[in-house]
mmCIF file of C-alpha atoms in Angstrom:
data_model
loop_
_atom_site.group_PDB
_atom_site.id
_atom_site.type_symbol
_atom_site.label_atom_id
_atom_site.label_comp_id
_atom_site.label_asym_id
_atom_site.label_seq_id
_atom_site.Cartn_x
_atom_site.Cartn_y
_atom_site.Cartn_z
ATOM 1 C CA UNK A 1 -89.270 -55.065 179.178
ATOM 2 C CA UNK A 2 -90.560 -57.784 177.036
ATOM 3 C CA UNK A 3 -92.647 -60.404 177.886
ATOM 4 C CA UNK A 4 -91.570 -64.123 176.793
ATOM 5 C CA UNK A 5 -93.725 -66.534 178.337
ATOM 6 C CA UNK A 6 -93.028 -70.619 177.919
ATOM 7 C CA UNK A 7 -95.230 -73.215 179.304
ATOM 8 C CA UNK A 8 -95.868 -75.987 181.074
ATOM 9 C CA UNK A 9 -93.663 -74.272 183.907
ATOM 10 C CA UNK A 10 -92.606 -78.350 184.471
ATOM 11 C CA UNK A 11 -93.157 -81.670 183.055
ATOM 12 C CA UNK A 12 -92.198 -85.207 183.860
ATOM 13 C CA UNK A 13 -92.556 -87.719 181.319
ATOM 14 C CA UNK A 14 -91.746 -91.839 180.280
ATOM 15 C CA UNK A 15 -88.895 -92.516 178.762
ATOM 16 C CA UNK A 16 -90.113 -93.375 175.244
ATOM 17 C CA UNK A 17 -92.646 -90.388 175.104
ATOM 18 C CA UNK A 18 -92.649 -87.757 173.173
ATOM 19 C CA UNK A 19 -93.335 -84.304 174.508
ATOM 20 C CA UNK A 20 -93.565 -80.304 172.928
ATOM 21 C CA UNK A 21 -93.934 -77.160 174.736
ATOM 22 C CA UNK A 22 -94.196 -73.769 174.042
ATOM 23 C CA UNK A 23 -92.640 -70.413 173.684
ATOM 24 C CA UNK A 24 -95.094 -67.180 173.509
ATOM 25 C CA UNK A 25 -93.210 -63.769 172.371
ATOM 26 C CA UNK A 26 -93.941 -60.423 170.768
ATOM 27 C CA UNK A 27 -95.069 -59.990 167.494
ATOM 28 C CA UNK A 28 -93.398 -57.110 166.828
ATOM 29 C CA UNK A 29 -89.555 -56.201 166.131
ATOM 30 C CA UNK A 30 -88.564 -59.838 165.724
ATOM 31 C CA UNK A 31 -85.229 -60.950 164.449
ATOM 32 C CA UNK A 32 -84.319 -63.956 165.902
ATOM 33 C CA UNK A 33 -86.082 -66.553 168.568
ATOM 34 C CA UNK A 34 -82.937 -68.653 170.221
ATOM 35 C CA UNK A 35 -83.614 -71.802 172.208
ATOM 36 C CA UNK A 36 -81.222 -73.530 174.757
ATOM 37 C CA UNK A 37 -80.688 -76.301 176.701
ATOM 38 C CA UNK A 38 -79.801 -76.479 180.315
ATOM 39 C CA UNK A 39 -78.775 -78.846 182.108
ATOM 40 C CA UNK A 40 -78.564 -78.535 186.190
ATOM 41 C CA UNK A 41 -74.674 -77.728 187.685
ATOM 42 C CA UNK A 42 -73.943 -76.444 183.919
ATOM 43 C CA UNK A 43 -74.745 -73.017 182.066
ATOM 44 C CA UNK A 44 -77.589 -72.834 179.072
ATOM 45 C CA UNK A 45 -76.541 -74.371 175.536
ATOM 46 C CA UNK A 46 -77.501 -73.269 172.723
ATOM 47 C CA UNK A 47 -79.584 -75.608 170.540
ATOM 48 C CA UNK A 48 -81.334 -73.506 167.364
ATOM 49 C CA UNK A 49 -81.213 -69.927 166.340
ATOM 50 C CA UNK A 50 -84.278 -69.085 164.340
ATOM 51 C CA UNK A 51 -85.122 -66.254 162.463
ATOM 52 C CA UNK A 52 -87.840 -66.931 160.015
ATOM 53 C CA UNK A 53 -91.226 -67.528 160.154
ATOM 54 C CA UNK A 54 -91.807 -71.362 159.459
ATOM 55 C CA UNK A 55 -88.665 -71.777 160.007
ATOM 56 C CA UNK A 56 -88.460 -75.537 161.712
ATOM 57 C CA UNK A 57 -84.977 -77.024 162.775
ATOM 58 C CA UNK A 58 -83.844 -80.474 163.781
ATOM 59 C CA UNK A 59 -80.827 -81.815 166.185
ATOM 60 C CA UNK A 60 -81.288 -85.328 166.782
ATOM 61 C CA UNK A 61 -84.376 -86.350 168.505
ATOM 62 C CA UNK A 62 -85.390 -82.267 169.263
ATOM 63 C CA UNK A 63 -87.091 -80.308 166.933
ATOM 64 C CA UNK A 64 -88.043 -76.438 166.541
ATOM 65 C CA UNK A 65 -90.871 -74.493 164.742
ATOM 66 C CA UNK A 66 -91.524 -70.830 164.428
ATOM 67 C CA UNK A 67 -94.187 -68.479 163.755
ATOM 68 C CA UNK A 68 -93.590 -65.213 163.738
ATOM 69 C CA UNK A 69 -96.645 -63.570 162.856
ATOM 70 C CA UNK A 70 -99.121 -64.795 165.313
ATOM 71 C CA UNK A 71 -95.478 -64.942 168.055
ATOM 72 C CA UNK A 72 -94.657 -68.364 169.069
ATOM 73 C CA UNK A 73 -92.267 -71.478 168.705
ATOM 74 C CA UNK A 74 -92.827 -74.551 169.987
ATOM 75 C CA UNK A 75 -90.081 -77.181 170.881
ATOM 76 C CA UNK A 76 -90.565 -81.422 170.499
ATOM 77 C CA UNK A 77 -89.390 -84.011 171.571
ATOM 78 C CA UNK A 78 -89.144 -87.096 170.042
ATOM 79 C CA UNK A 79 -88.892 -90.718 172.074
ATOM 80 C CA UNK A 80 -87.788 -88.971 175.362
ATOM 81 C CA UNK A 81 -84.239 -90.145 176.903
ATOM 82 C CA UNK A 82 -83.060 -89.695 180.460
ATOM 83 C CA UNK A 83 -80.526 -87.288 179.436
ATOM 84 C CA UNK A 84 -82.713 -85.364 177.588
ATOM 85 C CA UNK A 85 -83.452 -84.266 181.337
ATOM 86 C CA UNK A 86 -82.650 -80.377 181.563
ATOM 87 C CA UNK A 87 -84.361 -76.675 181.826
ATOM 88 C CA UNK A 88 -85.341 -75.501 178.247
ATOM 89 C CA UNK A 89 -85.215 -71.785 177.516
ATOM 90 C CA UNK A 90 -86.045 -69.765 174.182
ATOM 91 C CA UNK A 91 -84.873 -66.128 174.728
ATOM 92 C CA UNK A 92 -86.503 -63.460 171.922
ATOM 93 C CA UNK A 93 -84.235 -61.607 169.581
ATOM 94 C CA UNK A 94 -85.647 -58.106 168.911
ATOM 95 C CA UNK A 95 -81.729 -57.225 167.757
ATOM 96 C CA UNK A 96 -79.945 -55.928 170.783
ATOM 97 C CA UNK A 97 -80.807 -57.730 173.915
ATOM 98 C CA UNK A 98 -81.591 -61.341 174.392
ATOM 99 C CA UNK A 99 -85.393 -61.457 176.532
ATOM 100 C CA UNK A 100 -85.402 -64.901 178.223
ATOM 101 C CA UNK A 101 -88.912 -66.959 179.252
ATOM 102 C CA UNK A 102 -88.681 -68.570 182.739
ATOM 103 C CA UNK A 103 -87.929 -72.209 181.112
ATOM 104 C CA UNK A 104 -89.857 -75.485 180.850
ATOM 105 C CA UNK A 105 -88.303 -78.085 183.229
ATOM 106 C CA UNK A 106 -88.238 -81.359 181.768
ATOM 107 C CA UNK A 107 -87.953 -84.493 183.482
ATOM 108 C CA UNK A 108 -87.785 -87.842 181.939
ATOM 109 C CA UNK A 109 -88.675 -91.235 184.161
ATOM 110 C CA UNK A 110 -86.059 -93.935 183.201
ATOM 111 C CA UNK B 1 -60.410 -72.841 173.674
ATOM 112 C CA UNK B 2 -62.173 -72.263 177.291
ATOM 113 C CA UNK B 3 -65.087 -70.086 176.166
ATOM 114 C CA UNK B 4 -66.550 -67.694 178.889
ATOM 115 C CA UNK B 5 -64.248 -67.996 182.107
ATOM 116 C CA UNK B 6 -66.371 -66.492 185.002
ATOM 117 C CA UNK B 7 -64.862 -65.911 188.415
ATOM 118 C CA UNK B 8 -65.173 -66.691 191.131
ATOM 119 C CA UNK B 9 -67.989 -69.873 191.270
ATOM 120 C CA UNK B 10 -69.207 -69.387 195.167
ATOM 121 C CA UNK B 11 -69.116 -66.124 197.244
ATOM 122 C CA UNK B 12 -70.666 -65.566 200.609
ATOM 123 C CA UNK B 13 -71.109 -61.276 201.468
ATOM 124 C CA UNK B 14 -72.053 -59.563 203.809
ATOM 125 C CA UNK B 15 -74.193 -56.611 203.586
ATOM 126 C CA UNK B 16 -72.649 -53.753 202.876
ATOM 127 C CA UNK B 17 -69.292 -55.685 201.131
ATOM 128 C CA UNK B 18 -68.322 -54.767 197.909
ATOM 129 C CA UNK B 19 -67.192 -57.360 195.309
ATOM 130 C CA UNK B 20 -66.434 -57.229 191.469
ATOM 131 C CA UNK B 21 -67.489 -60.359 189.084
ATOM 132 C CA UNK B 22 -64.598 -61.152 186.704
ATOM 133 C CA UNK B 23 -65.640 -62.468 183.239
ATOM 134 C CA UNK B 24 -63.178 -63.138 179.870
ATOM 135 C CA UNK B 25 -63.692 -64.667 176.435
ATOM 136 C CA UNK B 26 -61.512 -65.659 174.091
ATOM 137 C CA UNK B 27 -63.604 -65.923 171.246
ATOM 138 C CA UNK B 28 -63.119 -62.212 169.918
ATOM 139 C CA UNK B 29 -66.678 -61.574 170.593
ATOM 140 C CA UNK B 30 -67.568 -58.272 170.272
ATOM 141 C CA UNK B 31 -71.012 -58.378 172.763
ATOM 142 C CA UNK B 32 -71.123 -59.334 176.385
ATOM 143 C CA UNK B 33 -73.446 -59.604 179.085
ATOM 144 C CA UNK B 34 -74.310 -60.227 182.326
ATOM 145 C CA UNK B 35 -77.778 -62.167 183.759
ATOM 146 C CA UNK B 36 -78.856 -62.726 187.208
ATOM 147 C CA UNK B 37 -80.928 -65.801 187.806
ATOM 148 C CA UNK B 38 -83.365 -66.311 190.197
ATOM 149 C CA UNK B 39 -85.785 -68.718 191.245
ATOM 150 C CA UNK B 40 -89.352 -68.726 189.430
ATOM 151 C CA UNK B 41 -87.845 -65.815 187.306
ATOM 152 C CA UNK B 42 -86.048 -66.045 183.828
ATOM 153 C CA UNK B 43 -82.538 -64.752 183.225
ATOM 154 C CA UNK B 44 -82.899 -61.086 183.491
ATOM 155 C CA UNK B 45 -80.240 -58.811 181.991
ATOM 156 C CA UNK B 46 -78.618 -56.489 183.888
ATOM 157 C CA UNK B 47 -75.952 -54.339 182.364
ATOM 158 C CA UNK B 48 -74.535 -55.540 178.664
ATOM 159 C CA UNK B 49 -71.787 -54.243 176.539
ATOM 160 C CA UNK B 50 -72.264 -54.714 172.850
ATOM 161 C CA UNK B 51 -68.787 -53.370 171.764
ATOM 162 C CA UNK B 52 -65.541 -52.323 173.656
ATOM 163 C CA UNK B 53 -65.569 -49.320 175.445
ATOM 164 C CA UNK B 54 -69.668 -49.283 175.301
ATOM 165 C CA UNK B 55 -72.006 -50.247 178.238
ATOM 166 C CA UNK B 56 -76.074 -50.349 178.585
ATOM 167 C CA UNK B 57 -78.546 -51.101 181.184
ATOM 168 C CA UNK B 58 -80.692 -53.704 181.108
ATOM 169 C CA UNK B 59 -83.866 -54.956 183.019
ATOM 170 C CA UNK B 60 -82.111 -54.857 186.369
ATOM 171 C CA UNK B 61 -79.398 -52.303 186.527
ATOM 172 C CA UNK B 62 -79.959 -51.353 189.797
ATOM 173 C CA UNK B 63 -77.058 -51.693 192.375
ATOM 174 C CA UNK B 64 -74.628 -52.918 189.789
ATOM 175 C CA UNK B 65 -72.156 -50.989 188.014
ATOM 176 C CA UNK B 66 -69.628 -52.929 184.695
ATOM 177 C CA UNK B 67 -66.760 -52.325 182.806
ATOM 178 C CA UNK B 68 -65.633 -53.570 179.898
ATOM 179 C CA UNK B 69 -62.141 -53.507 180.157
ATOM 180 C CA UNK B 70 -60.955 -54.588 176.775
ATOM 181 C CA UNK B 71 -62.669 -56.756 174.642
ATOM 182 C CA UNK B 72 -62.349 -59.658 176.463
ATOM 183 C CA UNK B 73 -63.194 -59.098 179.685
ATOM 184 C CA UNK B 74 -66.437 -57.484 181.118
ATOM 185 C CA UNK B 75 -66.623 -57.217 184.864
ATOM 186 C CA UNK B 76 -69.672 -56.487 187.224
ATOM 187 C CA UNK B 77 -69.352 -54.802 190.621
ATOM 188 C CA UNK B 78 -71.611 -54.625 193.618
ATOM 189 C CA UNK B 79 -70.632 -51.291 195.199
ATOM 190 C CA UNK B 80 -72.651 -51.452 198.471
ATOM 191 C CA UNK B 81 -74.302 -55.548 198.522
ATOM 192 C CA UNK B 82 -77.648 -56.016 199.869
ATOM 193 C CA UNK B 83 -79.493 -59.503 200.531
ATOM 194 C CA UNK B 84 -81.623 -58.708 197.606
ATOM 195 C CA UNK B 85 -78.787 -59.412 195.568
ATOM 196 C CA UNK B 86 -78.267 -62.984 196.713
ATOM 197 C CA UNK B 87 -78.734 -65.031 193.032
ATOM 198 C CA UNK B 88 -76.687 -67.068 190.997
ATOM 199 C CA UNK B 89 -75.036 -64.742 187.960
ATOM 200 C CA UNK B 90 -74.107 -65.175 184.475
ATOM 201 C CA UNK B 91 -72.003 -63.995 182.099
ATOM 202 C CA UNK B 92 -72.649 -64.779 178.463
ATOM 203 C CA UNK B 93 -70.768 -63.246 174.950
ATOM 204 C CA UNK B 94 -72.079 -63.206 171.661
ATOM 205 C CA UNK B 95 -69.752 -63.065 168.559
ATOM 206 C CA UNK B 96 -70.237 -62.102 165.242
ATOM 207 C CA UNK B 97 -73.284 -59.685 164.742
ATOM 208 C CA UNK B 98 -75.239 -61.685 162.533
ATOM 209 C CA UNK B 99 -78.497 -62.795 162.692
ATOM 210 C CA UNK B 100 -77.325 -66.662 163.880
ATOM 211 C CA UNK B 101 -75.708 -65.132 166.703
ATOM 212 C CA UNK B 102 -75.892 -67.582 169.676
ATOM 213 C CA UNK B 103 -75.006 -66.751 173.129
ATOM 214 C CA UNK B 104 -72.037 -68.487 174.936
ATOM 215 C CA UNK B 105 -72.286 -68.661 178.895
ATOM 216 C CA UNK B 106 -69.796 -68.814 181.782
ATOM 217 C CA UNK B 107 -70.158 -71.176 184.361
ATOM 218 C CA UNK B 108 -72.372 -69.157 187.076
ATOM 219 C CA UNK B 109 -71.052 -67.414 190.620
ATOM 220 C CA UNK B 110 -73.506 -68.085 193.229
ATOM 221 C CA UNK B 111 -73.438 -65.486 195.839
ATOM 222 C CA UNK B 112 -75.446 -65.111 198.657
ATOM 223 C CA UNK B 113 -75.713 -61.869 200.919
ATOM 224 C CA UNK B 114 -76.106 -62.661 204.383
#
């Protein structure tokens, strides 16, 4: 069992703001760092697949980094939208299974 | 295309019941899994199948048993269901092996053992 460990457990925010959080993995035996969005009543959507360290990816307003070496990725947010409202999850990637953190639940106040 | 098809959405058991999860893809996917969810805890893997004909236990195999009938469908069955079991399940596939591999999820069953 690995440990994947994403904080704040929960945040509410302005619409407007801007907001990051964090995903903590292992170090070791990484190949790929997957985050996804999801939304309540629906299942988890992926959003980036990233497999190399200092890797950063962009959708729209969200935005990924990686570092592999010291085992962490952090997610941002830019100008927060009401529908940007859902449960964030990054799962690690050591090649076989997918390990998933508990998820950062993200509010934004219209 | 209609993705992971998970069946059924809602099921109320009582202890003791037995019940089998149904879950198809039509992607051609060769990997599937199955998740429970629960709350405070992260999606925990509990049996997955990364190629017809092939199963493996995950973090939380216990009480479960799968089959992966062909390679669309991958089913999960509760032999003997206990309250401990009560959690809202997922099945997910992933497709082509290669390092951008995303997962694709059903749409949850909710079951609660009474």
């Amino acid at each position: 069992i690995l440990n994947v460990e994403q904080s704040p457990q929960s945040l509410h925010v302005q619409e407007g703001d801007s907001t990051n959080f964090t995903c903590s993995f292992p170090s070791s035996n990484f190949y790929a760092l997957h985050w996804y969005r999801w939304e309540t009543a629906k299942s988890p959507e992926a959003l980036f697949v990233m497999t190399l360290n200092g890797d950063e990816k962009k959708k729209g307003r969200i935005s990924a980094t990686l570092n592999t070496k010291e085992g962490y990725s952090y997610l941002y947010i830019k100008g927060s939208q009401p529908e940007d409202s859902a449960t964030y999850l990054c799962a690690f990637h050591p090649g076989n299974q997918f390990y998933f953190g508990t998820g950062t639940s993200l509010t934004v106040i219209p | 295309n209609a993705g992971v098809t998970q069946t059924p959405k809602f099921q109320v058991l009582k202890t003791g019941q037995s019940m089998t999860l149904q879950c198809a893809q039509d992607m051609n996917h060769n990997s599937m899994y199955w998740y429970r969810q629960d709350p405070g805890m992260g999606l925990r893997l509990i049996y997955y199948s990364a190629s017809e004909g092939t199963t493996d236990k995950g973090e939380v195999p216990n009480g479960y048993n799968v089959s992966r009938l062909n390679k669309r469908e991958f089913s999960l069955r509760l032999e003997s269901a206990a309250p401990s079991q009560t959690s809202v399940y997922f099945c997910a596939s992933s497709g082509d092996r290669s390092i951008n591999e995303k997962l694709f999820f059903g749409s949850g069953t909710q079951l609660s053992v009474l």
